[in-house]
Structures are given as structure tokens and as C-alpha cells.
Coordinates of C-alpha atoms in Angstrom, one line a residue:
Chain A
M1 CA 54.2 82.1 -47.4
I2 CA 51.1 84.1 -46.6
P3 CA 49.3 85.0 -49.9
P4 CA 48.3 88.6 -50.3
F5 CA 44.9 89.9 -49.2
E6 CA 43.0 93.1 -48.5
Y7 CA 42.6 94.0 -44.8
K8 CA 39.4 95.6 -43.6
T9 CA 38.6 96.9 -40.1
P10 CA 34.9 97.6 -39.8
K11 CA 34.0 99.8 -36.8
T12 CA 30.4 98.6 -36.6
L13 CA 28.6 95.3 -36.7
Q14 CA 26.5 96.5 -39.6
E15 CA 29.6 97.4 -41.6
A16 CA 31.1 93.9 -40.9
C17 CA 27.9 92.1 -41.9
D18 CA 27.6 94.2 -45.1
L19 CA 31.2 93.4 -46.0
L20 CA 30.7 89.7 -45.3
W21 CA 27.6 89.7 -47.4
D22 CA 29.5 91.3 -50.3
Y23 CA 32.5 89.0 -50.2
K24 CA 31.0 85.8 -48.7
E25 CA 33.4 82.9 -49.3
R26 CA 36.1 85.3 -50.6
A27 CA 36.5 86.8 -47.2
K28 CA 37.5 85.4 -43.8
V29 CA 36.8 86.9 -40.4
I30 CA 39.8 87.5 -38.3
A31 CA 39.8 88.0 -34.5
G32 CA 43.1 87.0 -32.8
G33 CA 44.3 85.1 -35.8
T34 CA 46.2 82.4 -33.9
D35 CA 44.6 79.6 -36.0
L36 CA 43.9 81.7 -39.1
V37 CA 47.4 83.0 -39.6
I38 CA 48.8 79.5 -39.6
A39 CA 46.2 78.4 -42.2
L40 CA 47.2 81.4 -44.3
R41 CA 50.9 80.6 -43.9
N42 CA 50.5 77.0 -45.1
E43 CA 48.1 78.3 -47.8
S44 CA 45.2 76.0 -46.7
L45 CA 43.2 79.2 -46.8
R46 CA 43.6 81.9 -49.5
P47 CA 41.0 84.6 -48.8
E48 CA 40.9 87.7 -50.9
V49 CA 39.8 89.8 -47.9
L50 CA 40.3 89.6 -44.2
I51 CA 37.7 91.3 -42.0
D52 CA 39.1 92.2 -38.6
I53 CA 36.2 92.3 -36.2
T54 CA 38.1 93.3 -33.1
H55 CA 37.2 96.9 -33.4
I56 CA 33.5 96.3 -33.0
P57 CA 32.3 97.1 -29.5
E58 CA 29.7 94.3 -29.3
L59 CA 32.4 91.8 -30.0
R60 CA 34.7 93.1 -27.3
M61 CA 32.3 93.3 -24.4
M62 CA 31.9 91.0 -21.4
R63 CA 28.9 91.7 -19.2
V64 CA 26.1 90.5 -17.0
E65 CA 22.5 91.2 -17.9
N66 CA 19.4 89.7 -16.4
G67 CA 21.3 86.9 -14.7
M68 CA 23.1 86.0 -18.0
I69 CA 26.8 86.3 -18.7
F70 CA 27.6 87.6 -22.2
I71 CA 31.1 87.1 -23.6
G72 CA 31.8 88.8 -27.0
G73 CA 33.4 86.6 -29.6
G74 CA 36.5 88.9 -29.6
I75 CA 37.3 88.5 -26.0
T76 CA 40.7 86.9 -25.5
H77 CA 41.4 83.8 -23.4
S78 CA 43.6 85.9 -21.1
E79 CA 40.7 88.3 -20.5
I80 CA 38.4 85.4 -19.6
A81 CA 41.0 83.6 -17.5
S82 CA 41.6 86.7 -15.4
S83 CA 38.0 87.9 -15.2
P84 CA 36.5 88.0 -11.7
L85 CA 33.1 87.8 -13.3
I86 CA 33.8 84.5 -15.0
H87 CA 35.6 83.1 -11.9
Q88 CA 32.5 83.7 -9.9
Y89 CA 29.8 82.6 -12.4
G90 CA 31.5 80.3 -14.9
K91 CA 34.8 79.1 -13.3
V92 CA 34.8 75.9 -15.4
L93 CA 35.3 78.2 -18.5
S94 CA 38.1 80.3 -17.0
D95 CA 39.8 77.2 -15.7
A96 CA 39.8 75.7 -19.2
V97 CA 40.9 78.7 -21.3
S98 CA 43.7 79.4 -18.8
E99 CA 45.3 76.2 -20.1
I100 CA 45.1 77.0 -23.8
G101 CA 48.5 77.3 -25.6
S102 CA 50.8 79.8 -23.9
P103 CA 50.5 83.2 -22.4
Q104 CA 51.4 84.7 -25.8
I105 CA 48.6 82.7 -27.5
R106 CA 46.1 83.5 -24.8
N107 CA 46.8 87.2 -25.1
I108 CA 45.5 87.3 -28.7
G109 CA 43.4 84.1 -29.2
T110 CA 39.7 84.7 -28.7
I111 CA 36.8 82.6 -27.5
G112 CA 35.0 83.3 -30.7
G113 CA 37.9 82.0 -32.8
N114 CA 38.2 78.9 -30.6
I115 CA 34.6 78.1 -31.2
V116 CA 34.4 78.9 -34.9
N117 CA 37.7 77.0 -35.6
A118 CA 35.7 74.0 -34.3
S119 CA 38.6 71.8 -33.5
P120 CA 37.5 68.7 -31.7
A121 CA 40.0 69.7 -29.1
G122 CA 38.8 73.3 -28.7
D123 CA 39.2 73.9 -24.9
S124 CA 36.5 76.5 -24.5
I125 CA 33.8 74.2 -25.8
P126 CA 33.2 71.5 -23.2
P127 CA 33.0 74.1 -20.4
L128 CA 30.5 76.1 -22.5
L129 CA 28.5 72.9 -23.0
V130 CA 28.2 72.3 -19.3
L131 CA 27.2 75.9 -18.9
D132 CA 24.4 75.3 -21.3
A133 CA 25.7 78.1 -23.4
F134 CA 24.0 79.7 -26.4
A135 CA 25.7 81.5 -29.3
T136 CA 24.4 84.7 -30.9
V137 CA 25.0 84.6 -34.6
V138 CA 24.6 87.8 -36.7
S139 CA 24.5 88.5 -40.4
I140 CA 22.8 90.7 -42.9
E141 CA 19.8 88.4 -42.3
G142 CA 19.5 89.4 -38.7
K143 CA 20.4 88.0 -35.3
K144 CA 19.6 84.5 -34.0
E145 CA 20.5 82.5 -30.9
V146 CA 21.7 78.9 -31.3
S147 CA 22.3 76.4 -28.6
L148 CA 26.1 76.1 -28.8
I149 CA 26.1 72.4 -29.3
H150 CA 24.2 72.9 -32.6
L151 CA 27.0 75.0 -34.1
F152 CA 29.2 72.0 -34.7
E153 CA 28.7 70.0 -37.8
S154 CA 32.0 67.9 -38.1
P155 CA 35.6 68.4 -37.1
Y156 CA 36.7 72.0 -38.0
K157 CA 33.3 72.7 -39.5
T158 CA 30.5 74.8 -38.0
T159 CA 27.0 75.3 -39.3
L160 CA 27.8 79.0 -39.8
K161 CA 27.3 80.4 -43.2
P162 CA 30.3 82.3 -44.8
Y163 CA 28.6 85.6 -44.2
E164 CA 27.7 85.0 -40.5
I165 CA 29.6 86.2 -37.4
L166 CA 29.6 84.6 -34.0
L167 CA 28.7 87.7 -32.0
N168 CA 28.9 86.3 -28.4
V169 CA 28.3 83.4 -26.2
Q170 CA 25.9 83.6 -23.3
F171 CA 25.0 81.4 -20.4
K172 CA 23.1 81.7 -17.2
K173 CA 25.2 82.7 -14.2
L174 CA 26.1 79.4 -12.5
P175 CA 24.6 79.4 -9.1
S176 CA 27.1 79.1 -6.3
R177 CA 25.7 75.7 -5.2
M178 CA 26.8 74.2 -8.5
R179 CA 30.4 73.1 -8.3
T180 CA 32.6 72.6 -11.4
G181 CA 35.6 70.7 -12.4
F182 CA 37.9 70.7 -15.5
V183 CA 40.6 68.2 -16.2
R184 CA 42.8 68.2 -19.3
L185 CA 45.3 65.7 -20.6
A186 CA 48.0 66.7 -23.1
R187 CA 51.5 65.6 -24.0
R188 CA 53.0 68.5 -22.1
E189 CA 51.9 70.8 -19.4
G190 CA 51.9 73.9 -21.6
M191 CA 51.8 74.7 -25.3
A192 CA 50.0 71.4 -26.2
I193 CA 46.7 70.6 -27.7
A194 CA 44.3 68.7 -25.4
R195 CA 44.3 64.9 -26.1
M196 CA 41.4 64.4 -23.7
S197 CA 39.4 66.7 -21.4
V198 CA 36.4 66.5 -19.2
A199 CA 34.2 69.4 -17.9
I200 CA 31.8 68.9 -15.1
A201 CA 29.1 71.0 -13.5
L202 CA 27.5 69.3 -10.4
D203 CA 24.6 70.1 -8.2
L204 CA 24.1 68.1 -5.0
E205 CA 20.9 68.1 -3.1
S206 CA 21.1 70.3 0.0
G207 CA 20.0 67.8 2.6
G208 CA 22.0 64.7 1.7
N209 CA 24.6 64.2 -0.9
R210 CA 22.7 62.9 -3.8
I211 CA 23.3 64.3 -7.3
N212 CA 20.5 66.6 -8.3
E213 CA 22.0 67.3 -11.6
I214 CA 25.3 66.6 -13.3
R215 CA 26.5 68.0 -16.6
I216 CA 29.3 66.3 -18.4
A217 CA 31.1 67.3 -21.5
V218 CA 34.2 65.7 -23.0
G219 CA 36.8 67.3 -25.3
A220 CA 39.1 66.0 -28.0
I221 CA 37.7 62.4 -28.0
T222 CA 34.6 62.8 -30.1
P223 CA 34.4 64.3 -33.6
T224 CA 32.2 67.1 -32.4
P225 CA 31.8 68.3 -28.8
Q226 CA 29.1 66.4 -26.8
R227 CA 27.4 66.1 -23.5
M228 CA 27.5 62.6 -22.0
S229 CA 23.8 62.3 -21.6
E230 CA 23.8 58.5 -20.7
A231 CA 26.1 59.1 -17.8
E232 CA 24.2 62.3 -16.8
E233 CA 20.9 60.4 -16.7
F234 CA 22.5 57.4 -14.8
L235 CA 23.9 59.6 -12.0
K236 CA 20.8 61.7 -11.4
G237 CA 19.5 60.9 -7.9
R238 CA 22.5 58.8 -7.0
L239 CA 25.3 59.4 -4.5
P240 CA 28.6 60.3 -6.0
D241 CA 30.2 57.2 -4.5
E242 CA 33.0 55.0 -6.0
E243 CA 30.5 52.5 -7.5
S244 CA 28.2 55.0 -9.2
L245 CA 31.1 57.0 -10.6
Q246 CA 32.8 53.9 -11.9
K247 CA 29.6 52.8 -13.7
A248 CA 29.1 56.3 -15.0
S249 CA 32.7 56.4 -16.3
F250 CA 32.0 53.2 -18.2
L251 CA 29.0 54.8 -19.8
I252 CA 31.3 57.7 -20.9
S253 CA 34.0 55.5 -22.4
D254 CA 31.3 53.5 -24.2
A255 CA 29.8 56.7 -25.6
M256 CA 33.3 57.7 -26.7
I257 CA 33.7 54.4 -28.6
K258 CA 30.2 54.5 -30.0
R259 CA 30.8 58.0 -31.5
S260 CA 34.4 57.8 -32.5
G261 CA 34.8 54.1 -33.3
I262 CA 37.5 51.8 -32.2
R263 CA 41.0 53.1 -32.9
P264 CA 44.5 52.1 -32.2
S265 CA 44.4 54.4 -29.2
T266 CA 41.2 53.1 -27.8
S267 CA 42.9 50.7 -25.3
Y268 CA 44.8 53.6 -23.9
K269 CA 41.9 56.1 -24.0
R270 CA 39.3 54.0 -22.5
P271 CA 40.7 53.7 -19.0
V272 CA 42.1 57.2 -19.1
I273 CA 38.8 58.9 -19.9
E274 CA 37.2 56.9 -17.1
A275 CA 39.9 58.1 -14.7
L276 CA 39.8 61.7 -15.9
F277 CA 36.0 61.8 -15.4
K278 CA 36.4 60.6 -11.8
R279 CA 39.2 63.1 -11.3
A280 CA 37.0 65.9 -12.6
V281 CA 34.1 64.9 -10.3
R282 CA 36.5 64.8 -7.3
Q283 CA 37.8 68.2 -8.2
A284 CA 34.2 69.5 -8.3
L285 CA 33.3 67.9 -5.0
E286 CA 36.5 69.0 -3.2
G287 CA 36.9 72.4 -4.8
E288 CA 35.7 75.8 -3.7
R289 CA 32.2 76.6 -4.5
Chain B
M1 CA 50.3 102.8 -44.0
I2 CA 50.6 101.5 -40.5
R3 CA 51.1 103.9 -37.6
F4 CA 52.1 102.7 -34.2
L5 CA 54.3 103.3 -31.2
L6 CA 57.5 101.4 -31.3
N7 CA 59.7 101.4 -28.2
G8 CA 58.3 104.7 -27.2
K9 CA 58.6 106.4 -30.6
E10 CA 55.9 106.9 -33.2
V11 CA 56.6 105.0 -36.4
Q12 CA 55.0 104.9 -39.8
V13 CA 55.5 102.1 -42.2
E14 CA 54.2 101.3 -45.6
I15 CA 54.0 97.5 -45.9
P16 CA 51.5 95.0 -47.3
P17 CA 48.8 93.9 -44.9
H18 CA 49.7 90.2 -45.3
W19 CA 53.0 90.8 -43.5
T20 CA 53.3 89.6 -40.0
L21 CA 54.5 91.9 -37.2
L22 CA 57.6 89.7 -37.1
R23 CA 58.4 90.4 -40.8
L24 CA 57.6 94.1 -40.3
L25 CA 60.1 94.4 -37.5
R26 CA 62.9 92.3 -39.1
E27 CA 62.6 93.2 -42.8
G28 CA 60.5 96.4 -42.7
L29 CA 62.4 98.1 -40.0
G30 CA 65.7 96.2 -39.8
L31 CA 65.1 95.3 -36.1
T32 CA 66.5 91.8 -36.1
G33 CA 66.6 91.3 -32.4
T34 CA 63.3 89.5 -32.5
K35 CA 63.8 86.0 -33.9
E36 CA 61.8 83.6 -36.0
G37 CA 62.0 80.2 -34.4
C38 CA 59.1 78.2 -35.7
G39 CA 56.8 80.8 -37.4
I40 CA 53.7 79.2 -36.0
G41 CA 53.4 80.5 -32.5
E42 CA 54.8 77.5 -30.7
C43 CA 58.3 78.5 -29.6
G44 CA 58.1 82.1 -28.4
A45 CA 61.3 83.2 -30.0
C46 CA 59.4 86.0 -31.7
T47 CA 57.8 87.3 -28.5
V48 CA 57.3 91.0 -28.4
L49 CA 55.0 93.1 -26.1
L50 CA 51.8 94.5 -27.7
D51 CA 50.2 97.0 -25.4
G52 CA 52.4 95.5 -22.6
K53 CA 51.3 91.9 -23.2
P54 CA 53.6 89.2 -24.6
V55 CA 52.4 88.0 -28.0
N56 CA 53.9 85.8 -30.8
S57 CA 54.8 88.4 -33.5
C58 CA 54.8 85.6 -36.1
L59 CA 51.0 85.3 -35.6
V60 CA 50.1 89.0 -35.4
L61 CA 49.3 90.5 -38.8
A62 CA 51.0 93.9 -39.2
P63 CA 47.7 95.9 -39.6
K64 CA 46.7 94.7 -36.1
V65 CA 49.3 97.0 -34.5
E66 CA 47.7 100.2 -35.9
G67 CA 47.5 102.7 -33.0
K68 CA 49.0 100.3 -30.5
E69 CA 52.2 100.1 -28.6
V70 CA 54.9 97.6 -29.5
Q71 CA 58.0 96.9 -27.4
T72 CA 60.9 94.9 -28.8
I73 CA 64.2 93.7 -27.3
E74 CA 65.8 96.7 -29.0
G75 CA 63.9 98.9 -26.6
M76 CA 65.1 97.1 -23.5
G77 CA 68.1 98.6 -21.8
S78 CA 71.0 99.8 -23.9
R79 CA 74.6 98.9 -24.4
A80 CA 75.6 101.4 -21.9
S81 CA 73.0 100.5 -19.4
L82 CA 71.5 97.0 -19.4
H83 CA 68.0 96.3 -18.0
P84 CA 68.3 94.5 -14.6
L85 CA 66.8 91.4 -16.3
Q86 CA 69.5 91.4 -18.9
K87 CA 72.2 91.8 -16.3
S88 CA 70.7 89.0 -14.3
F89 CA 70.5 86.7 -17.4
I90 CA 74.2 87.2 -17.9
E91 CA 75.1 86.7 -14.3
H92 CA 73.2 83.5 -14.0
G93 CA 74.4 81.9 -17.2
A94 CA 70.9 82.0 -18.6
I95 CA 72.2 82.6 -22.2
Q96 CA 73.9 79.9 -24.2
C97 CA 73.2 80.2 -27.9
G98 CA 71.1 83.3 -27.3
F99 CA 68.4 82.5 -29.8
C100 CA 65.5 82.2 -27.2
T101 CA 66.9 85.1 -25.2
P102 CA 65.1 88.1 -26.7
G103 CA 61.8 86.3 -26.4
M104 CA 62.6 85.1 -22.8
L105 CA 63.5 88.7 -21.8
M106 CA 60.3 90.1 -23.3
A107 CA 58.1 87.5 -21.5
S108 CA 59.9 88.0 -18.2
K109 CA 59.8 91.8 -18.5
A110 CA 56.1 91.7 -19.0
L111 CA 55.8 89.5 -15.9
L112 CA 57.9 91.8 -13.7
D113 CA 56.1 94.9 -15.1
R114 CA 52.8 93.7 -13.7
N115 CA 54.1 91.5 -10.9
P116 CA 57.4 92.6 -9.4
Q117 CA 57.6 89.8 -6.8
P118 CA 56.5 86.6 -8.7
T119 CA 56.7 83.2 -7.2
R120 CA 58.7 80.5 -8.9
E121 CA 55.5 79.0 -10.3
E122 CA 54.4 82.3 -11.7
I123 CA 57.8 82.7 -13.4
K124 CA 57.5 79.3 -15.0
E125 CA 54.0 80.1 -16.1
A126 CA 55.1 83.4 -17.6
I127 CA 57.8 81.7 -19.7
S128 CA 55.7 78.6 -20.5
G129 CA 55.4 79.9 -24.1
N130 CA 59.2 80.2 -24.6
L131 CA 61.2 77.2 -25.6
C132 CA 65.0 76.9 -24.9
R133 CA 67.0 74.1 -26.3
C134 CA 70.2 74.9 -24.5
T135 CA 69.9 75.8 -20.8
G136 CA 67.3 73.4 -19.4
Y137 CA 65.5 76.6 -18.1
Q138 CA 66.9 76.5 -14.5
Q139 CA 69.3 79.4 -15.0
I140 CA 66.6 81.4 -16.8
I141 CA 64.2 80.9 -13.9
E142 CA 66.9 81.8 -11.4
A143 CA 67.9 84.9 -13.3
I144 CA 64.3 86.1 -13.3
E145 CA 63.8 85.2 -9.6
A146 CA 66.9 87.2 -8.7
V147 CA 65.5 90.5 -10.1
K148 CA 63.8 92.2 -7.2
K149 CA 62.1 95.5 -7.8

């Protein structure tokens, strides 16, 4: 059962950072708690203190500023999924988080928690990667911005120090000419962890149909989230026709194998990730701008 | 000391911070209508409404409800006067063993409170976090569909 702890609810960021500095590894930050409470319950974590950051205004804001979208770490998946702002300027993210868990989980789980939990299957991450997102990290040492991809060290491990808080994620408003797609495969339609996912952001040249830029991130199939740079480079300047997409999909499955090794599931996953990629591109091409 | 609104009434309880809301309700307050199915947020049997939104009470630590509004199945209708959803569940055979029912009712109440005319797809989405081992879900969906505001 859940081992006892003290529960603190700082009202300011400064208070939270001070508390974390005092307690360091003896404390754990809690936002929604959908991952944390399970870890407490099976006693894989036994913190002395929980620091609830959901009463800190900076963690609970979602705003636009100078063409950048800021999402506080304490914003729930439901809030993102139903946000007109994110629908307009970061739809790939709202599409992805709307498939996390269940309505109940989405109502309390947060984007900050999803990132910091650093599951290889974390659904908010591939979309954030194709949005070229940054994370703002705060602590008693100050504030710094880190490219989101650099936060992930290994499965379930970020580069954050025990006294650091993920304050928010930020990304440039996706221009309307960039189309996005997100495809997720899981054992069930709902309440199931992603087995494989693909997030795409695509920019076609205005005159013809060639790919100006494509951003591809895969989920759940690599130890840490990654962009598929080989496929991205290959597709630059090409038409998104069957042949090019096929070749690009092979580059993606090759990258998956290179990074994750050959596993019993590889013969299943190889053709499936190739198909999911093509499906995501089709979604981007056919979908609303 | 945790102070919150429970089914419309202000409540004060003294319980340890490591208790979940589920435990607070069942053991702290004797409200056993909310059920523990899995304890890890995967079955929805423990669903209650927190500020009107369905949540898994097994995953909400008790201190989190400070100053908030909690609605449980005990606050839905009464013996004398059932909530339309409760009547509809009975009429449509949407209750077999009854274990998932409080959670299902909470989730569907939250749906109808914000969307009184949901589509069938919206109903399925709203109960996608609630498992039922008995009915096969059809009767539950029909019961919810039948409630028109």
C-alpha cells in the first residue's frame, strides 16, 4: 500500500524550488499523479515528501506570446485536447493527447507528468518533437530552456536533476500551411498504452507538390523519443508519391532496428511502422489545414 | 484536515495525506457506493466527479480535493426519486452484477451535464474509461442514449 509521506502545496514557484532544494531526492513532484500514485502504491517510489505543483500559476497557464505557444507543465491532457488554441496551432499535439488513457486519466494527467515520466510510449512527446518544442526547466539555480529531445536520457529517465521542475513546454505556432498527422497503434482503442505511433508535420511547396520540409517522430519503438532524420532528409524536395514514401518508410524501420536492436517483435513491427508512417502522411495530406 | 464540498455539503475530514480519495470516501466517510476495481486507474469502477469532471478516485490523493467539489453516486438521485439515468439503466437492463454501475453512472452523468444530446460515438467515448464484464456495453449505451434532457 501507499507508504506515508508529507504533502506540501507551494503557492509560488520560488516556494516549490526552495522545497525541492531542501529535500532533493527525498521529495517527488506531483502534478496529476496518474503515474506517480501507481508507483507509490507498488512501492517502487518511497518519497518522504510530495510537492504538489498544481497550485502554482505559471504551471497552470496556456498562452500565446510573440508567436510562441506556452503550455504549463500542470496543464491536463483534457485541457490540451479541448483547447481551440492548440487545435489551431499545434493540432498534432491535441490529437495525440486526446488518445491517452481514458477521460478520467486525461482529466487529471498532465503534459508535464507525461514528459517527465519519460516512458518510451509517452504520447505527448512525438508531437512535441515535430513541433520542435523546448522545455523550460526551473530550479533554485535559475531558469533554462532545453530542446525537448535533450531531456530524455534513457527509458523512464530524464536529464532533470531531483531539484528541477519542468515549468512549461513551448513551440512556435505551427503555420497553417504546415499539415500534421498522428497515428497510434495499441492493443485496444482506449485505455491502452501506445505500442507504436508516428507524428508528422509536413510543409509542401506552394507551386507544385514537393516536400519543403517534413518532420517525423516515432513513439514507443525506440528507447528514447527521436526524430527520423534519415527519412526527413531523404524526402526533402521530393514528391510525396508512393515510391518516395515507401523508401522513406524503409529508412524509418531501419532506424528503429538500428536504435532498438532486433527483437522477437521486429518481424511484426517492421512492416507495421512502415504502414503507420504512410498512413500518417496520408492523414496530413488529406486532412484539414 | 481536508475541507471540501461533497455532494453539495461542506465536509471536513482528518485523514493522512497518503490516503487516496477512494479510501477517504469508503473508509473515511463510509460511502461505499464508489467501488475499487483495480486500484490503478484502469477500470473506472472508482469514478467520481471532481469539479464536475470524471476522475479515477483511486489515483487522486486525498489532499488534492481541498477546496474542490466532489460528487459521488450517493449524491445522485435518491431512493424516493431516482436520477433519470438511474431509471434508464434499470429499464434497459444496463445493470447485471452492478459493480461497474456507480462508475458508469458518474461518467455518463458528467457527459449529459455538459452535453445533453450526445451522439452514440460521444457516449462510447465518455464511458471508454469504464469497464463492464457483464453486459457487453450495448444496454449501457442504449440506457444513456435514451435519456433526453
